[in-house]
CSV table of C-alpha atoms and ligand atoms in Angstrom, one decimal:
chain,number,residue,atom,x,y,z
A,83,MET,CA,86.1,-56.3,44.0
A,84,PRO,CA,83.4,-53.6,43.8
A,85,PRO,CA,81.1,-53.2,40.9
A,86,ILE,CA,81.0,-49.7,39.5
A,87,ALA,CA,78.0,-47.8,40.7
A,88,TYR,CA,78.2,-45.0,38.0
A,89,LEU,CA,80.5,-42.6,36.3
A,90,GLU,CA,80.3,-39.0,37.6
A,91,CYS,CA,81.0,-35.9,35.6
A,92,TYR,CA,83.5,-33.6,37.3
A,93,ARG,CA,81.7,-30.5,36.0
A,94,CYS,CA,78.0,-31.0,36.1
A,95,HIS,CA,77.9,-34.1,38.3
A,96,ALA,CA,75.7,-36.0,35.9
A,97,ARG,CA,75.7,-39.8,36.4
A,98,LEU,CA,76.5,-42.0,33.5
A,99,SER,CA,76.3,-45.7,33.2
A,100,ALA,CA,79.5,-47.8,33.0
A,101,GLU,CA,77.7,-50.6,31.2
A,102,THR,CA,79.0,-49.3,27.9
A,103,PRO,CA,82.3,-47.5,27.1
A,104,GLN,CA,82.2,-43.8,27.9
A,105,THR,CA,84.5,-41.0,26.9
A,106,VAL,CA,83.6,-37.6,28.4
A,107,CYS,CA,80.3,-36.3,29.9
A,108,THR,CA,77.4,-36.3,27.4
A,109,GLN,CA,75.3,-34.0,29.7
A,110,CYS,CA,77.5,-30.9,30.0
A,111,THR,CA,75.8,-28.0,28.3
A,112,ASP,CA,78.9,-26.0,27.5
A,113,ALA,CA,82.4,-27.1,26.3
A,114,PRO,CA,84.7,-28.6,27.3
A,115,ALA,CA,82.7,-31.6,28.4
A,116,GLY,CA,83.7,-32.8,31.9
A,117,SER,CA,85.9,-35.7,32.7
A,118,LEU,CA,84.2,-38.8,34.2
A,119,PHE,CA,85.2,-40.2,37.6
A,120,VAL,CA,84.4,-43.8,38.5
A,121,ARG,CA,82.2,-44.2,41.6
A,122,TYR,CA,81.7,-47.4,43.6
A,123,ASP,CA,79.5,-48.4,46.5
A,124,LEU,CA,82.3,-49.0,49.0
A,125,SER,CA,80.0,-49.2,52.1
A,126,HIS,CA,80.8,-52.9,52.7
A,127,LEU,CA,84.5,-51.9,53.1
A,128,ARG,CA,83.8,-49.2,55.6
A,129,ARG,CA,84.4,-51.3,58.7
A,130,THR,CA,87.4,-53.1,57.4
A,131,ALA,CA,91.1,-52.6,58.2
A,132,PRO,CA,93.2,-52.1,55.1
A,133,ARG,CA,95.5,-55.0,55.9
A,134,ASP,CA,92.5,-57.4,56.1
A,135,VAL,CA,91.5,-56.3,52.6
A,136,LEU,CA,94.9,-55.9,50.9
A,137,THR,CA,96.9,-58.8,52.4
A,138,PRO,CA,94.6,-61.6,51.0
A,139,ALA,CA,94.7,-59.9,47.6
A,140,THR,CA,98.4,-59.8,47.5
A,141,SER,CA,99.1,-63.2,49.0
A,142,ALA,CA,96.8,-64.8,46.4
A,143,HIS,CA,98.8,-63.1,43.7
A,144,PRO,CA,102.4,-62.4,44.8
A,145,SER,CA,103.0,-60.2,41.7
A,146,ALA,CA,99.8,-58.3,42.3
A,147,GLY,CA,101.4,-54.9,42.1
A,148,MET,CA,98.8,-52.2,41.9
A,149,TRP,CA,96.1,-54.9,41.8
A,150,ARG,CA,96.6,-55.4,45.5
A,151,TYR,CA,94.1,-52.5,45.5
A,152,SER,CA,91.6,-54.6,43.6
A,153,ALA,CA,89.0,-54.0,46.4
A,154,VAL,CA,88.8,-50.4,45.1
A,155,LEU,CA,89.2,-51.0,41.4
A,156,PRO,CA,86.6,-52.3,38.9
A,157,SER,CA,85.7,-56.0,39.1
A,158,VAL,CA,87.2,-57.2,35.8
A,159,GLU,CA,90.1,-59.5,34.9
A,160,PRO,CA,93.2,-57.4,34.7
A,161,VAL,CA,95.5,-57.0,31.7
A,162,THR,CA,98.7,-56.9,33.8
A,163,LEU,CA,102.4,-56.8,33.2
A,164,GLY,CA,103.3,-56.4,36.9
A,165,GLU,CA,102.7,-52.7,37.3
A,166,GLY,CA,102.7,-50.8,40.6
A,167,TRP,CA,103.9,-51.4,44.1
A,168,THR,CA,107.1,-49.5,43.2
A,169,PRO,CA,109.9,-48.8,45.7
A,170,MET,CA,109.8,-45.8,48.0
A,171,LEU,CA,113.4,-44.8,48.3
A,172,ARG,CA,114.7,-42.7,51.2
A,173,SER,CA,117.2,-40.0,50.1
A,174,ARG,CA,120.7,-40.4,51.5
A,175,ARG,CA,121.0,-36.7,52.0
A,176,TYR,CA,117.5,-35.4,52.8
A,177,VAL,CA,116.3,-37.6,55.7
A,178,ASN,CA,112.6,-36.7,55.1
A,179,ALA,CA,112.6,-36.9,51.3
A,180,LEU,CA,111.3,-40.1,49.8
A,181,VAL,CA,111.5,-40.9,46.1
A,182,LYS,CA,108.6,-42.9,44.7
A,183,GLU,CA,110.5,-44.8,42.0
A,184,GLU,CA,108.0,-45.2,39.2
A,185,GLY,CA,110.8,-46.1,36.8
A,186,ALA,CA,110.4,-49.6,38.1
A,187,ASN,CA,107.1,-50.1,36.3
A,188,PRO,CA,106.8,-52.1,33.0
A,189,THR,CA,107.7,-49.8,30.1
A,190,GLY,CA,109.8,-47.8,32.7
A,191,THR,CA,107.2,-45.2,33.7
A,192,PHE,CA,104.1,-44.7,35.8
A,193,LYS,CA,102.0,-44.6,32.6
A,194,ALA,CA,101.9,-48.3,32.9
A,195,ARG,CA,99.3,-48.0,35.8
A,196,GLY,CA,96.8,-45.9,33.8
A,197,LEU,CA,97.2,-47.9,30.6
A,198,SER,CA,96.9,-51.3,32.4
A,199,MET,CA,93.6,-50.2,33.8
A,200,ALA,CA,92.3,-48.5,30.6
A,201,VAL,CA,93.2,-51.5,28.4
A,202,THR,CA,91.7,-53.9,31.0
A,203,MET,CA,88.4,-52.0,30.7
A,204,ALA,CA,88.7,-51.7,26.9
A,205,ARG,CA,89.1,-55.5,26.7
A,206,HIS,CA,86.1,-55.9,29.1
A,207,TYR,CA,84.0,-53.8,26.8
A,208,GLY,CA,85.1,-55.8,23.7
A,209,LEU,CA,86.9,-52.9,22.1
A,210,LYS,CA,89.6,-53.9,19.5
A,211,LYS,CA,91.2,-50.7,18.3
A,212,LEU,CA,92.7,-48.1,20.7
A,213,ALA,CA,94.2,-44.8,19.8
A,214,VAL,CA,96.2,-42.3,21.9
A,215,PRO,CA,98.0,-39.0,21.4
A,216,SER,CA,101.0,-39.0,23.6
A,217,ALA,CA,104.1,-37.1,24.7
A,218,GLY,CA,105.8,-40.5,24.4
A,219,ASN,CA,105.5,-42.7,27.5
A,220,ALA,CA,101.8,-43.2,27.4
A,221,ALA,CA,102.3,-44.4,23.8
A,222,GLY,CA,104.9,-47.0,24.9
A,223,ALA,CA,102.6,-48.2,27.7
A,224,LEU,CA,99.5,-48.4,25.5
A,225,ALA,CA,101.5,-50.3,22.9
A,226,ALA,CA,102.7,-52.9,25.5
A,227,TYR,CA,99.2,-53.4,27.1
A,228,ALA,CA,97.5,-53.5,23.8
A,229,ALA,CA,99.9,-56.2,22.7
A,230,ALA,CA,99.3,-58.1,25.9
A,231,ALA,CA,95.5,-57.9,25.3
A,232,GLY,CA,95.7,-58.7,21.6
A,233,MET,CA,94.4,-55.3,20.5
A,234,GLU,CA,95.5,-52.7,18.0
A,235,ALA,CA,97.3,-49.6,19.3
A,236,HIS,CA,97.2,-46.5,17.1
A,237,ILE,CA,99.7,-44.0,18.4
A,238,PHE,CA,100.3,-40.4,17.5
A,239,MET,CA,103.3,-38.7,19.1
A,240,PRO,CA,105.7,-35.8,18.3
A,241,ARG,CA,108.5,-36.7,15.9
A,242,ASP,CA,111.1,-35.6,18.5
A,243,VAL,CA,110.0,-37.9,21.3
A,244,PRO,CA,112.8,-39.8,23.2
A,245,PHE,CA,114.0,-42.5,20.8
A,246,ALA,CA,113.1,-45.2,23.3
A,247,ASN,CA,109.4,-44.3,22.9
A,248,TYR,CA,109.6,-44.8,19.2
A,249,VAL,CA,111.6,-48.1,19.4
A,250,GLU,CA,109.3,-49.6,22.1
A,251,ALA,CA,106.1,-48.7,20.2
A,252,VAL,CA,107.4,-50.2,17.0
A,253,ALA,CA,108.7,-53.3,18.9
A,254,TYR,CA,105.3,-53.9,20.5
A,255,GLY,CA,103.7,-53.8,17.1
A,256,ALA,CA,101.7,-50.6,17.4
A,257,HIS,CA,100.7,-48.4,14.4
A,258,VAL,CA,102.9,-45.4,15.0
A,259,THR,CA,102.4,-41.9,13.4
A,260,LEU,CA,105.2,-39.4,14.2
A,261,VAL,CA,103.7,-35.9,14.0
A,262,ASP,CA,105.5,-32.6,13.3
A,263,GLY,CA,104.0,-30.8,16.3
A,264,LEU,CA,103.1,-31.3,19.9
A,265,ILE,CA,100.7,-33.6,21.8
A,266,SER,CA,97.9,-31.1,21.1
A,267,ASP,CA,98.4,-31.6,17.4
A,268,CYS,CA,98.4,-35.4,17.9
A,269,ALA,CA,95.1,-35.1,19.9
A,270,ARG,CA,93.5,-33.2,17.0
A,271,MET,CA,94.6,-35.9,14.6
A,272,VAL,CA,93.1,-38.7,16.7
A,273,ALA,CA,89.9,-36.7,17.2
A,274,GLU,CA,89.6,-36.2,13.4
A,275,ARG,CA,90.1,-39.8,12.5
A,276,LYS,CA,88.7,-41.9,15.3
A,277,GLN,CA,85.1,-42.2,14.1
A,278,ALA,CA,86.0,-43.3,10.5
A,279,GLU,CA,88.7,-45.7,11.8
A,280,GLY,CA,86.6,-47.2,14.6
A,281,TRP,CA,89.2,-46.2,17.2
A,282,PHE,CA,88.5,-45.8,20.9
A,283,ASP,CA,90.3,-42.7,22.2
A,284,ILE,CA,92.4,-43.3,25.3
A,285,SER,CA,93.5,-39.6,25.6
A,286,THR,CA,94.3,-38.3,29.1
A,287,LEU,CA,91.0,-37.5,31.0
A,288,LYS,CA,88.9,-38.3,27.9
A,289,GLU,CA,88.0,-41.8,29.3
A,290,PRO,CA,87.5,-42.6,33.0
A,291,PHE,CA,89.9,-45.4,33.7
A,292,ARG,CA,93.4,-44.0,33.4
A,293,ILE,CA,92.6,-42.0,36.5
A,294,GLU,CA,91.6,-45.3,38.2
A,295,GLY,CA,95.0,-46.9,37.4
A,296,LYS,CA,96.9,-43.8,38.5
A,297,LYS,CA,95.0,-43.4,41.8
A,298,THR,CA,96.8,-46.5,43.0
A,299,MET,CA,99.9,-44.2,43.5
A,300,GLY,CA,97.9,-42.4,46.2
A,301,TYR,CA,97.0,-45.6,48.0
A,302,GLU,CA,100.5,-46.9,47.7
A,303,LEU,CA,102.3,-43.9,49.0
A,304,VAL,CA,100.1,-43.7,52.0
A,305,GLU,CA,100.4,-47.4,52.7
A,306,GLN,CA,104.1,-47.3,52.3
A,307,LEU,CA,104.2,-44.4,54.9
A,308,GLY,CA,102.3,-46.5,57.4
A,309,TRP,CA,98.8,-45.1,56.5
A,310,GLU,CA,99.9,-41.6,57.1
A,311,TYR,CA,100.0,-38.6,54.8
A,312,PRO,CA,103.3,-36.9,54.0
A,313,ALA,CA,103.5,-33.1,54.3
A,314,ALA,CA,103.8,-32.7,50.5
A,315,VAL,CA,103.7,-34.6,47.3
A,316,PHE,CA,105.7,-33.3,44.4
A,317,TYR,CA,104.4,-34.3,41.0
A,318,PRO,CA,105.8,-33.5,37.5
A,319,THR,CA,102.7,-32.3,35.8
A,320,GLY,CA,101.8,-32.6,32.1
A,321,GLY,CA,98.2,-33.8,31.6
A,322,GLY,CA,97.8,-34.2,35.4
A,323,VAL,CA,96.2,-37.6,35.6
A,324,GLY,CA,98.5,-38.7,38.5
A,325,LEU,CA,97.7,-35.7,40.6
A,326,ILE,CA,94.0,-36.1,40.0
A,327,GLY,CA,94.1,-39.8,40.6
A,328,MET,CA,96.0,-39.4,43.9
A,329,TRP,CA,93.5,-36.9,45.2
A,330,LYS,CA,90.7,-39.2,44.3
A,331,ALA,CA,92.5,-42.0,46.3
A,332,PHE,CA,92.8,-39.7,49.3
A,333,ASP,CA,89.0,-39.0,49.1
A,334,GLU,CA,88.3,-42.8,48.9
A,335,MET,CA,90.7,-43.7,51.7
A,336,GLU,CA,89.2,-41.1,54.0
A,337,SER,CA,85.7,-42.3,53.3
A,338,LEU,CA,86.8,-45.9,54.1
A,339,GLY,CA,88.4,-44.8,57.3
A,340,TRP,CA,91.8,-46.1,56.1
A,341,VAL,CA,93.5,-42.8,56.8
A,342,LYS,CA,92.7,-39.9,59.2
A,343,PRO,CA,91.0,-37.0,57.4
A,344,GLY,CA,92.1,-33.4,57.8
A,345,LYS,CA,95.9,-33.7,57.2
A,346,ARG,CA,96.1,-34.1,53.4
A,347,PRO,CA,99.5,-33.4,51.8
A,348,ARG,CA,100.1,-30.2,50.0
A,349,MET,CA,100.1,-31.1,46.3
A,350,ILE,CA,102.9,-29.5,44.4
A,351,ALA,CA,102.7,-29.4,40.6
A,352,VAL,CA,106.0,-29.0,38.9
A,353,GLN,CA,106.4,-27.9,35.3
A,354,ALA,CA,109.2,-27.0,33.0
A,355,ALA,CA,109.8,-23.3,32.4
A,356,GLY,CA,109.5,-23.9,28.7
A,357,CYS,CA,105.9,-25.2,29.1
A,358,ALA,CA,104.2,-24.1,32.3
A,359,PRO,CA,100.5,-23.5,31.6
A,360,VAL,CA,99.3,-24.7,35.0
A,361,VAL,CA,101.9,-22.6,36.8
A,362,ARG,CA,100.8,-19.5,34.9
A,363,ALA,CA,97.2,-20.2,35.6
A,364,PHE,CA,97.9,-20.9,39.3
A,365,GLU,CA,99.9,-17.7,39.7
A,366,SER,CA,97.2,-15.6,38.0
A,367,HIS,CA,94.4,-17.2,40.1
A,368,SER,CA,92.7,-18.3,36.9
A,369,PRO,CA,90.4,-21.4,37.0
A,370,VAL,CA,91.7,-22.7,33.7
A,371,SER,CA,95.0,-22.5,31.7
A,372,GLN,CA,95.7,-20.8,28.4
A,373,MET,CA,97.4,-22.6,25.5
A,374,TRP,CA,101.2,-22.2,26.0
A,375,GLN,CA,102.9,-21.0,22.8
A,376,ASN,CA,106.1,-22.6,21.5
A,377,ALA,CA,106.3,-25.2,24.2
A,378,SER,CA,109.8,-26.6,24.6
A,379,THR,CA,111.6,-28.7,27.2
A,380,PHE,CA,113.7,-31.8,27.3
A,381,ALA,CA,111.3,-33.2,30.0
A,382,ALA,CA,109.2,-34.6,27.1
A,383,GLY,CA,106.3,-35.7,29.3
A,384,LEU,CA,105.8,-32.1,30.5
A,385,ARG,CA,105.3,-30.7,27.0
A,386,VAL,CA,101.5,-30.4,27.3
A,387,PRO,CA,100.6,-26.9,26.2
A,388,LYS,CA,96.9,-27.0,27.3
A,389,PRO,CA,95.9,-29.9,29.6
A,390,TYR,CA,92.3,-31.1,29.3
A,391,GLY,CA,92.1,-31.5,33.1
A,392,ASP,CA,93.6,-28.1,34.0
A,393,ALA,CA,90.5,-26.9,36.0
A,394,ILE,CA,90.5,-30.1,38.1
A,395,MET,CA,94.2,-29.7,38.8
A,396,LEU,CA,93.9,-26.1,39.8
A,397,ASP,CA,91.0,-27.0,42.1
A,398,ILE,CA,93.2,-29.6,43.8
A,399,LEU,CA,96.2,-27.3,44.2
A,400,LYS,CA,93.9,-24.8,45.9
A,401,ALA,CA,92.1,-27.4,48.1
A,402,SER,CA,95.4,-28.8,49.3
A,403,ASN,CA,97.1,-25.5,50.0
A,404,GLY,CA,99.5,-26.6,47.4
A,405,LEU,CA,101.3,-24.7,44.7
A,406,ALA,CA,102.6,-24.8,41.2
A,407,LEU,CA,106.2,-23.9,40.2
A,408,SER,CA,108.5,-24.3,37.2
A,409,VAL,CA,112.1,-25.1,36.8
A,410,THR,CA,114.4,-24.6,33.8
A,411,ASP,CA,116.0,-27.3,31.7
A,412,GLU,CA,119.4,-26.3,33.1
A,413,GLU,CA,118.1,-26.9,36.7
A,414,ILE,CA,116.6,-30.2,35.6
A,415,LEU,CA,119.9,-31.4,34.1
A,416,ALA,CA,121.8,-30.3,37.1
A,417,SER,CA,119.4,-32.2,39.3
A,418,ILE,CA,119.7,-35.4,37.2
A,419,LEU,CA,123.5,-35.3,37.6
A,420,ASP,CA,123.2,-34.4,41.3
A,421,TRP,CA,121.0,-37.4,42.1
A,422,ALA,CA,122.9,-39.8,39.8
A,423,ARG,CA,126.2,-38.9,41.4
A,424,ASN,CA,125.1,-38.5,45.0
A,425,GLU,CA,122.3,-40.9,45.4
A,426,GLY,CA,122.8,-43.6,42.6
A,427,ILE,CA,119.4,-42.7,41.2
A,428,PHE,CA,119.1,-41.9,37.5
A,429,LEU,CA,116.0,-39.7,37.3
A,430,SER,CA,114.0,-39.0,34.3
A,431,PRO,CA,114.0,-35.3,33.3
A,432,GLU,CA,110.4,-35.1,34.6
A,433,GLY,CA,111.5,-36.7,38.0
A,434,ALA,CA,114.4,-34.3,38.1
A,435,SER,CA,112.1,-31.3,37.7
A,436,VAL,CA,110.6,-32.4,41.0
A,437,THR,CA,113.9,-32.8,42.8
A,438,ALA,CA,115.0,-29.4,41.5
A,439,ALA,CA,111.7,-27.9,42.7
A,440,TYR,CA,112.3,-29.5,46.1
A,441,ASP,CA,115.7,-27.8,46.3
A,442,LYS,CA,114.0,-24.5,45.5
A,443,LEU,CA,111.3,-24.8,48.1
A,444,LEU,CA,113.8,-25.7,50.8
A,445,ALA,CA,116.0,-22.7,49.8
A,446,ASP,CA,113.1,-20.3,50.0
A,447,GLU,CA,111.8,-21.9,53.2
A,448,THR,CA,108.4,-22.8,51.8
A,449,LEU,CA,109.3,-26.2,53.2
A,450,THR,CA,111.7,-27.2,56.0
A,451,PRO,CA,114.0,-30.3,56.0
A,452,GLU,CA,111.7,-31.7,58.7
A,453,ASP,CA,108.7,-31.8,56.4
A,454,ARG,CA,108.3,-35.3,55.0
A,455,VAL,CA,107.9,-35.2,51.3
A,456,VAL,CA,107.3,-37.7,48.5
A,457,LEU,CA,109.1,-36.9,45.2
A,458,PHE,CA,107.7,-38.7,42.2
A,459,ASN,CA,110.3,-40.0,39.8
A,460,THR,CA,107.7,-40.8,37.2
A,461,GLY,CA,110.0,-42.6,34.8
A,462,ALA,CA,113.4,-44.3,34.4
A,463,GLY,CA,116.3,-42.1,33.4
A,464,LEU,CA,117.3,-44.8,31.0
A,465,LYS,CA,114.4,-44.1,28.7
A,466,TYR,CA,116.0,-40.7,27.9
A,467,THR,CA,119.6,-41.5,27.1
A,468,ASP,CA,119.4,-39.6,23.8
A,469,MET,CA,117.8,-36.5,25.3
A,470,THR,CA,119.9,-36.5,28.4
A,471,ALA,CA,123.2,-37.0,26.4
A,472,GLU,CA,122.2,-34.1,24.2
A,473,ALA,CA,121.6,-31.9,27.2
A,474,MET,CA,124.9,-33.0,28.7
A,475,LYS,CA,126.6,-32.5,25.3
A,476,LEU,CA,127.9,-36.0,25.7
A,477,GLN,CA,129.0,-38.1,22.7
A,478,ARG,CA,130.4,-41.6,22.5
A,479,PRO,CA,134.2,-41.2,22.2
A,480,GLN,CA,135.4,-42.3,18.7
B,725,LIG,C1,107.8,-39.5,32.8
B,725,LIG,C2,106.6,-38.6,32.8
B,725,LIG,N1,106.4,-37.9,33.9
B,725,LIG,C3,105.3,-37.1,33.9
B,725,LIG,C4,104.4,-37.0,32.9
B,725,LIG,C5,103.2,-36.1,33.1
B,725,LIG,O1,102.2,-36.9,33.5
B,725,LIG,P1,100.7,-36.4,33.6
B,725,LIG,O2,100.2,-36.4,32.2
B,725,LIG,O3,100.0,-37.5,34.4
B,725,LIG,O4,100.7,-35.1,34.3
B,725,LIG,C6,104.6,-37.7,31.8
B,725,LIG,C7,103.6,-37.7,30.7
B,725,LIG,O5,103.9,-38.0,29.5
B,725,LIG,C8,105.7,-38.6,31.7
B,725,LIG,O6,105.9,-39.4,30.6
B,726,LIG,ZN1,78.9,-33.0,32.7
């Protein structure tokens, strides 16, 4: 496993040390301070074949999950619950559509990858109290990994999160505050209290390691496709860590020679029509987003009115010849039922935003059925039974 060479600011490219815990760039002269990216010296891996690196890691630890990529992750003892190496399911109807089933992760969502890595590093640094503002699933994941690591988790999430997020956080023994507001209000509360309380803030893109966990999705999807890129990757976008992490993985894989450069997938960011700041910025060619007023959607993870990493995401969408589009809650619900009934896959509302967006881009011929696409189902539909039942107007018969 490689030692970390340094942390690099996305905005001003300052190099910071990873010897002590870092949050955002301390050298940026204007706000907002840039997010930090972990950089390694990977030169010793450059002449290797991926199977020679990855097979030994996985056969030594059969439940390695995302840690099969330990060669490109920080060299520390993982706090793991078996996250990653999730199934890539071929659609029964669209021969070139593959669903990356992240609902198979511990805590039922892809948030497990980022929080496993962030808590691993927090333990390595000797931190004891972690705090996170969350749309719901990051809270559940932090609660689980903090419990596994013997740390305190302080969670701030909207009062109307899916009930499963509240139940799991309490069950894992986290300190839970339900907030009358959105994730942006939760973030403000964490920022106001963290210094006095001695909390380390694990907010999206305000520490460097959640990206490192999420980047394993990029390695995985390319490996599962035989070390080839798909034509497009559809990602339900809230804070955007997965999108940013996958793009970083593509950079790294190309520099290692593990995948041929020049044919990167189009990155397709999908948001809900009731909260689509990245789509609006993309459409107006703006380098950053504006705070979305009165954000509302039952795809709870997409209710992020002003993502901290908006500029990074918009750069990636442009660089990949990608696009951003939104779908309505009605289209999301219709896609949940379509995939449940015709494919046997119970998507999360966030995942169904992606399948609904795929339908749209086939219909308007932006994509053809021959284009191979990866559709991210970022969470298990079963985490949302209350929200989905409400959307379906479904009640238990008396
Ligand atoms: C199931 C699900 N999908 C997608 C997202 C958005 O993820 P990101 O913040 O990486 O864009 C979230 C965030 O909470 C989520 O819980
Ligand atoms: Zn900077």
